[in-house]
Coordinates of N, CA and C in Angstrom, one line a residue:
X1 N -2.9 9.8 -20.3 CA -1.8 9.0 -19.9 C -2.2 7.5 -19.8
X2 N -1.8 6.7 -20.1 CA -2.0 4.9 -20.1 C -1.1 4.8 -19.2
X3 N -2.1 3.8 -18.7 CA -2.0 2.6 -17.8 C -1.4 1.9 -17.9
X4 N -0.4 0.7 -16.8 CA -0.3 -0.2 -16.8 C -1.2 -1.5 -17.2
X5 N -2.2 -0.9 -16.7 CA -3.7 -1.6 -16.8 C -4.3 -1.7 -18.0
X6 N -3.9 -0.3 -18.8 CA -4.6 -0.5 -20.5 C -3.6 -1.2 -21.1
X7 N -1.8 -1.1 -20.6 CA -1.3 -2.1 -21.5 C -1.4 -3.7 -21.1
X8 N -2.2 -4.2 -20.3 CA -2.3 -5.0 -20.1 C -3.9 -5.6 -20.9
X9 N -4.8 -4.7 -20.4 CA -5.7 -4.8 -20.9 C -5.5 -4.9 -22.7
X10 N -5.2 -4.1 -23.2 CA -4.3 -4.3 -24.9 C -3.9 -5.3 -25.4
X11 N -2.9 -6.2 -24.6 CA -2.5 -7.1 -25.1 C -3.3 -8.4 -24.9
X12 N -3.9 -8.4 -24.0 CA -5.1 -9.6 -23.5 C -6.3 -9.6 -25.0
X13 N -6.7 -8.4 -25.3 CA -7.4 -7.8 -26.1 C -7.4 -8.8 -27.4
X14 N -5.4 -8.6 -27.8 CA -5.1 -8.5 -29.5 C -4.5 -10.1 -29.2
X15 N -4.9 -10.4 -28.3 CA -5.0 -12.4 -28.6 C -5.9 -12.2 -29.4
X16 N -6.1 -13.5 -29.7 CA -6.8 -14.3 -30.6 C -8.2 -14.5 -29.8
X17 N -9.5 -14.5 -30.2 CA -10.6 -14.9 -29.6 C -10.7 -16.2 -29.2
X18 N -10.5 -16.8 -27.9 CA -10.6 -18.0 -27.9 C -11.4 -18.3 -26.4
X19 N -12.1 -19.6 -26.3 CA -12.8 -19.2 -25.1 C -11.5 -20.0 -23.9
X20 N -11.1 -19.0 -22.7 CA -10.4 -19.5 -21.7 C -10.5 -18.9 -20.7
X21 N -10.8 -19.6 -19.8 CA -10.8 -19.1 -18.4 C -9.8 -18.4 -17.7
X22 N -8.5 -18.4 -18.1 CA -7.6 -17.6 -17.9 C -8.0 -16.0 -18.1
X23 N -8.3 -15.9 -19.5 CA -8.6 -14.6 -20.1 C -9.6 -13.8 -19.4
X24 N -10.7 -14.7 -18.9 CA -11.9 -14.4 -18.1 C -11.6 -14.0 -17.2
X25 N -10.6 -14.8 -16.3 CA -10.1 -14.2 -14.8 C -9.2 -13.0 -14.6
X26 N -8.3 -13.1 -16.2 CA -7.3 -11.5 -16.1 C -8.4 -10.2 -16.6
X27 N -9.3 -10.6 -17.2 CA -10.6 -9.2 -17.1 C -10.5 -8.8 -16.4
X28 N -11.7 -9.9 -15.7 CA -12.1 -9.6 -14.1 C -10.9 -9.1 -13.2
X29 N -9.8 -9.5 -13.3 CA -9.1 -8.6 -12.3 C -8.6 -7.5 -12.5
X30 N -8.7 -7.3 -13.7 CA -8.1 -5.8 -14.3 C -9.2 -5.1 -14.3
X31 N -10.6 -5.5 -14.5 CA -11.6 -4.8 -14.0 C -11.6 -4.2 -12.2
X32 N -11.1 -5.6 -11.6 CA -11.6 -5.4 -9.8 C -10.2 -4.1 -9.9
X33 N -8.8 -4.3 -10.0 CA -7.8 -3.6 -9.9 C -8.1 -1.9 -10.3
X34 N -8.6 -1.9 -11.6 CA -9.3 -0.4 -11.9 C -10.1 0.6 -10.6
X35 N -10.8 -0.8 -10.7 CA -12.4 0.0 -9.2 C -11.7 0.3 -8.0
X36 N -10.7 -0.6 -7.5 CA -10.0 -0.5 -6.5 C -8.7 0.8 -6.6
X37 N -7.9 1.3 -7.8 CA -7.7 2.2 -8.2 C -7.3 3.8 -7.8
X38 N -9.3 3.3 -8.4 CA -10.3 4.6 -8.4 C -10.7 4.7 -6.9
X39 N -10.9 4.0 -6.1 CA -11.7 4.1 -4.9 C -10.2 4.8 -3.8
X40 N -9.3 4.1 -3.9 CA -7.8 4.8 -3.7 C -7.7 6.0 -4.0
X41 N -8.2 6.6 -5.2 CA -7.6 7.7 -5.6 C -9.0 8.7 -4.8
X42 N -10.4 8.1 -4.8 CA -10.8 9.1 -4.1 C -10.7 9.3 -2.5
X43 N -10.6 8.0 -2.2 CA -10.6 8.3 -0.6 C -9.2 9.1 -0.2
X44 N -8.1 9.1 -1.1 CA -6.7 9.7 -0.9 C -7.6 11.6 -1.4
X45 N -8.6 11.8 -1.9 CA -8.5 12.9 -2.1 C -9.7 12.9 -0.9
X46 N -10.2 12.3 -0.6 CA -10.6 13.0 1.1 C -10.4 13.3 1.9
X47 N -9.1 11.9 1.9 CA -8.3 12.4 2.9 C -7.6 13.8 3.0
X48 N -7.3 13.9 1.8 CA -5.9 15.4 1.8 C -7.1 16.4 2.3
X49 N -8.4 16.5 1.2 CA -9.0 17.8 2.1 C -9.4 18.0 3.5
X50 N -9.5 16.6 3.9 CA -9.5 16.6 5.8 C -8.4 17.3 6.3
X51 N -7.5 16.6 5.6 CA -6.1 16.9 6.4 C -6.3 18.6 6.2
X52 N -6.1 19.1 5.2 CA -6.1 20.8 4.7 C -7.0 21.2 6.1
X53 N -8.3 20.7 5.8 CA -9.3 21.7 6.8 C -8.6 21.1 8.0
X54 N -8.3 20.2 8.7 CA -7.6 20.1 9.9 C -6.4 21.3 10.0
X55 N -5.5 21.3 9.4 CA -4.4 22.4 9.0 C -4.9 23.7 9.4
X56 N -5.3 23.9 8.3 CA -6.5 25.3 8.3 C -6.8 25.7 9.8
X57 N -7.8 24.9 10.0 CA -8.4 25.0 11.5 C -7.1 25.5 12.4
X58 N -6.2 24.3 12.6 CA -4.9 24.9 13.8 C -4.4 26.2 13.3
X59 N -4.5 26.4 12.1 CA -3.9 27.7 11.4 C -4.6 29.1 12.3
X60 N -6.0 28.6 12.1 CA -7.1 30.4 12.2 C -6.9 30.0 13.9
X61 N -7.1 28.6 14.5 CA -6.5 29.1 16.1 C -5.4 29.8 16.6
X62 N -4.3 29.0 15.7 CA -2.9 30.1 16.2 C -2.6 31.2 15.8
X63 N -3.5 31.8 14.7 CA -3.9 33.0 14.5 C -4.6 34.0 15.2
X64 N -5.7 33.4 15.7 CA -6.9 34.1 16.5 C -8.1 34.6 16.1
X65 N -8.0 33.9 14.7 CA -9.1 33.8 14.1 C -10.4 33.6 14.8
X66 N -11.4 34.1 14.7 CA -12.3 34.3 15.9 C -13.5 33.2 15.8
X67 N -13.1 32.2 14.3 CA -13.9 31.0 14.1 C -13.6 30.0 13.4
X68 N -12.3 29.4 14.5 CA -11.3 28.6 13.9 C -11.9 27.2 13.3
X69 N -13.1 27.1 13.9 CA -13.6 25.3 13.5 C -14.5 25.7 12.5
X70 N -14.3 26.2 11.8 CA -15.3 26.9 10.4 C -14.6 25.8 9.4
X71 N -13.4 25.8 9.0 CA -13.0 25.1 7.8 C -12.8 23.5 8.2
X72 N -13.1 23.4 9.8 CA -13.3 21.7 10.3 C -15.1 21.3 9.8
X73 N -15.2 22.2 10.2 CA -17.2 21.9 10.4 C -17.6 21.8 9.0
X74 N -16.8 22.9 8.0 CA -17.3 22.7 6.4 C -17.1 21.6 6.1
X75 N -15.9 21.1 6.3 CA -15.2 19.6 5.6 C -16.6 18.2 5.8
X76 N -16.3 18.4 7.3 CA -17.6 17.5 8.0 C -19.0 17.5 7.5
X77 N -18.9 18.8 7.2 CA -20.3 18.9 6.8 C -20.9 18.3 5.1
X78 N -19.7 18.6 4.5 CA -19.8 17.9 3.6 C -20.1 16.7 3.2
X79 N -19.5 16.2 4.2 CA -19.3 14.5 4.1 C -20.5 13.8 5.1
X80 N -21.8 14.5 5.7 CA -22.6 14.5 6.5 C -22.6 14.0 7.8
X81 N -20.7 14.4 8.4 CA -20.2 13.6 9.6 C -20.5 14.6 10.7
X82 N -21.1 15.9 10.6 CA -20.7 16.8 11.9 C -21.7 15.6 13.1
X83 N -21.1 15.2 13.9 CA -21.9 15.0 15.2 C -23.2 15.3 16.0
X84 N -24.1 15.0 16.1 CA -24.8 15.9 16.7 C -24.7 15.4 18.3
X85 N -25.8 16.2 18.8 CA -25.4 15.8 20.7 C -25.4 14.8 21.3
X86 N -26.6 13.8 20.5 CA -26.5 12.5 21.4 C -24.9 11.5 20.6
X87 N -24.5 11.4 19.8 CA -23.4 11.2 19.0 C -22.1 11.9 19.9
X88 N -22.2 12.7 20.4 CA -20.4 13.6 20.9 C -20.0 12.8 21.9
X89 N -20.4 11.5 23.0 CA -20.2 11.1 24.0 C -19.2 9.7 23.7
X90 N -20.2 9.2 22.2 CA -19.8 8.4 22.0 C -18.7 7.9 21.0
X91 N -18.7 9.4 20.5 CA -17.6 9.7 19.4 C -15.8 9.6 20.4
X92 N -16.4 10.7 21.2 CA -15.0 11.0 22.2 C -14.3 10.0 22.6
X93 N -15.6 8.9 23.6 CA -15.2 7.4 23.8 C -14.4 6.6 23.2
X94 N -14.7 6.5 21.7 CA -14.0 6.2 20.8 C -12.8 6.5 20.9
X95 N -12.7 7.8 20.1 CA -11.2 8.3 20.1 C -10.5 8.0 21.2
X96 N -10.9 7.8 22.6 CA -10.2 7.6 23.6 C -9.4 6.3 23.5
X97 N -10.5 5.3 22.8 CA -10.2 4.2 22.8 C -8.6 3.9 21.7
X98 N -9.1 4.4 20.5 CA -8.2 4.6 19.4 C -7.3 5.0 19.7
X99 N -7.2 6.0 20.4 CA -6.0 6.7 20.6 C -5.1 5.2 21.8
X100 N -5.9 4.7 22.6 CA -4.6 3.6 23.6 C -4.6 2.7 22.7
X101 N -5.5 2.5 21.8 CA -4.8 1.2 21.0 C -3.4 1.6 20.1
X102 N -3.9 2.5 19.8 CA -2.4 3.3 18.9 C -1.3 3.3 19.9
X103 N -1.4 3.7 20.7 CA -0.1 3.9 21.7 C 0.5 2.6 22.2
X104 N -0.3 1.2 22.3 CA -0.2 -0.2 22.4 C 0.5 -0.4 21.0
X105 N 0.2 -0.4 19.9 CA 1.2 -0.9 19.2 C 2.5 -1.1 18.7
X106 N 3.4 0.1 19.4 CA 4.9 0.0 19.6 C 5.1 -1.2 20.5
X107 N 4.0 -1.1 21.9 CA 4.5 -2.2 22.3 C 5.2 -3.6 22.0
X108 N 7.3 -4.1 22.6 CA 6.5 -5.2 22.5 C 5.4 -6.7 22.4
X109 N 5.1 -7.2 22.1 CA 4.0 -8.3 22.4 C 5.0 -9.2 23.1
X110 N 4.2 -9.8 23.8 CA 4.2 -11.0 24.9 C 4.5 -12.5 24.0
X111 N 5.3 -13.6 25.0 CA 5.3 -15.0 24.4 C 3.7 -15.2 23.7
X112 N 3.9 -15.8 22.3 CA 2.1 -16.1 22.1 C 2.4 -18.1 22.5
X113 N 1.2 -18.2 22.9 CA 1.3 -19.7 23.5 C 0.5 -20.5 22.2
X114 N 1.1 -22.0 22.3 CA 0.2 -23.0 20.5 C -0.3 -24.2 21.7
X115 N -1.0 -24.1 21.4 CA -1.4 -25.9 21.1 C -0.6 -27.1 21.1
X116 N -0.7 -28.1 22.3 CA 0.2 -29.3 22.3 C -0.4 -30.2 21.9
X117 N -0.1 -31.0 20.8 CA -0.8 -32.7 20.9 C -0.7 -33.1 21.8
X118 N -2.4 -33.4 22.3 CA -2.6 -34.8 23.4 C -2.1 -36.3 23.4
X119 N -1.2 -36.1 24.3 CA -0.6 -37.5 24.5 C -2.4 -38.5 24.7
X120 N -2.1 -40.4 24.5 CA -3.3 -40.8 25.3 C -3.1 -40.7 27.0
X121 N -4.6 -40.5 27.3 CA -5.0 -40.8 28.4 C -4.4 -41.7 29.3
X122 N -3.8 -42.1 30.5 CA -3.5 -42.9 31.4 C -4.4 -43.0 32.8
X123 N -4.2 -44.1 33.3 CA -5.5 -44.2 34.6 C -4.8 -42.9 35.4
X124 N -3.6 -42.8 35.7 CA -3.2 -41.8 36.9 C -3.5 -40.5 36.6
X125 N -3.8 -40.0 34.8 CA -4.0 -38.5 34.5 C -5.4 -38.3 34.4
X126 N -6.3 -39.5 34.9 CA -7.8 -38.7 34.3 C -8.2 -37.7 35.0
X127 N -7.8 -37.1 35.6 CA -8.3 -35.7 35.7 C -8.5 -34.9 35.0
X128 N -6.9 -34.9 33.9 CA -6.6 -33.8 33.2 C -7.1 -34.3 31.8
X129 N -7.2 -35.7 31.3 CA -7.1 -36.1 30.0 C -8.3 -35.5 29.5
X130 N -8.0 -34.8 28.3 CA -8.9 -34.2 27.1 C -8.8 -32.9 27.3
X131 N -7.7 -32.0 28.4 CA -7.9 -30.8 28.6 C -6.6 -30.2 27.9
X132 N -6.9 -29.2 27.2 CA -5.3 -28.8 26.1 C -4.9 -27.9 27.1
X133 N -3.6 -28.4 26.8 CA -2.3 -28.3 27.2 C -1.6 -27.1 26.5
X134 N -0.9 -25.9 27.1 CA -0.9 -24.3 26.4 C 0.9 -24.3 26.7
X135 N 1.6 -24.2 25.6 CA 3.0 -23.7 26.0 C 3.5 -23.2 24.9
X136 N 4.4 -21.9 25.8 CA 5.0 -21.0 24.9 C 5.6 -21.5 23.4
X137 N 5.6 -20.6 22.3 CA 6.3 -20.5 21.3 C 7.6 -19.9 21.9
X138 N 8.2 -21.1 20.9 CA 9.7 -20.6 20.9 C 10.3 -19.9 19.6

């Protein structure tokens, strides 16, 4: 099956040989676009088998399968991720963490405050002159 990419790549091709930086830069990015792709298309197939062995796994517990983290621990193991002991404390931590930042994101966000131009300095403000001044976005 072709690409968008080979027909692009094709017609760049059946120019004329000429030297231009243009042509140099639409390589290069049909080159970086390919690698980027491919690296999409594998991590999307890591993902799906995580997801499967995650599935799996809740599957053989709500079954009663007598060794439900078998198709969790294969996946992981694959991938050289199983945890070991000093690793589980800090792993959990994490997720703890991930998990409230995920739950923070519906939130929503607060006024964000900008930067005021400094008026000049006057004798009666030297206290404050040179110190920025914070007010809401409107």
């Amino acid at each position: 099956m072709r690409s968008e990419f080979d027909d692009i790549r094709a017609h760049i091709t059946a120019e004329p040989p000429r030297p231009s930086e243009l042509l140099e830069l639409a390589h290069s990015l049909l080159d970086d676009l390919e690698q980027l792709r491919t690296r999409e298309a594998i991590l999307r197939s890591h993902y799906l088998a995580l997801l499967t062995a995650a599935r799996a796994t809740m599957a053989a517990d709500a079954a009663g399968h007598p060794a439900p983290l078998t198709f969790l621990q294969h996946e992981l193991a694959e991938h050289g991720q199983l945890p070991d002991g000093e690793q589980a404390q800090r792993i959990l931590s994490d997720a703890v963490a991930a998990q409230s930042m995920l739950a923070h994101l519906d939130e929503p966000a607060g006024p964000r405050r900008t930067r005021v131009a400094r008026a000049p300095c006057a004798a009666e403000s030297a206290a404050v002159c040179g110190a920025e001044r914070l007010s809401p976005r409107g």
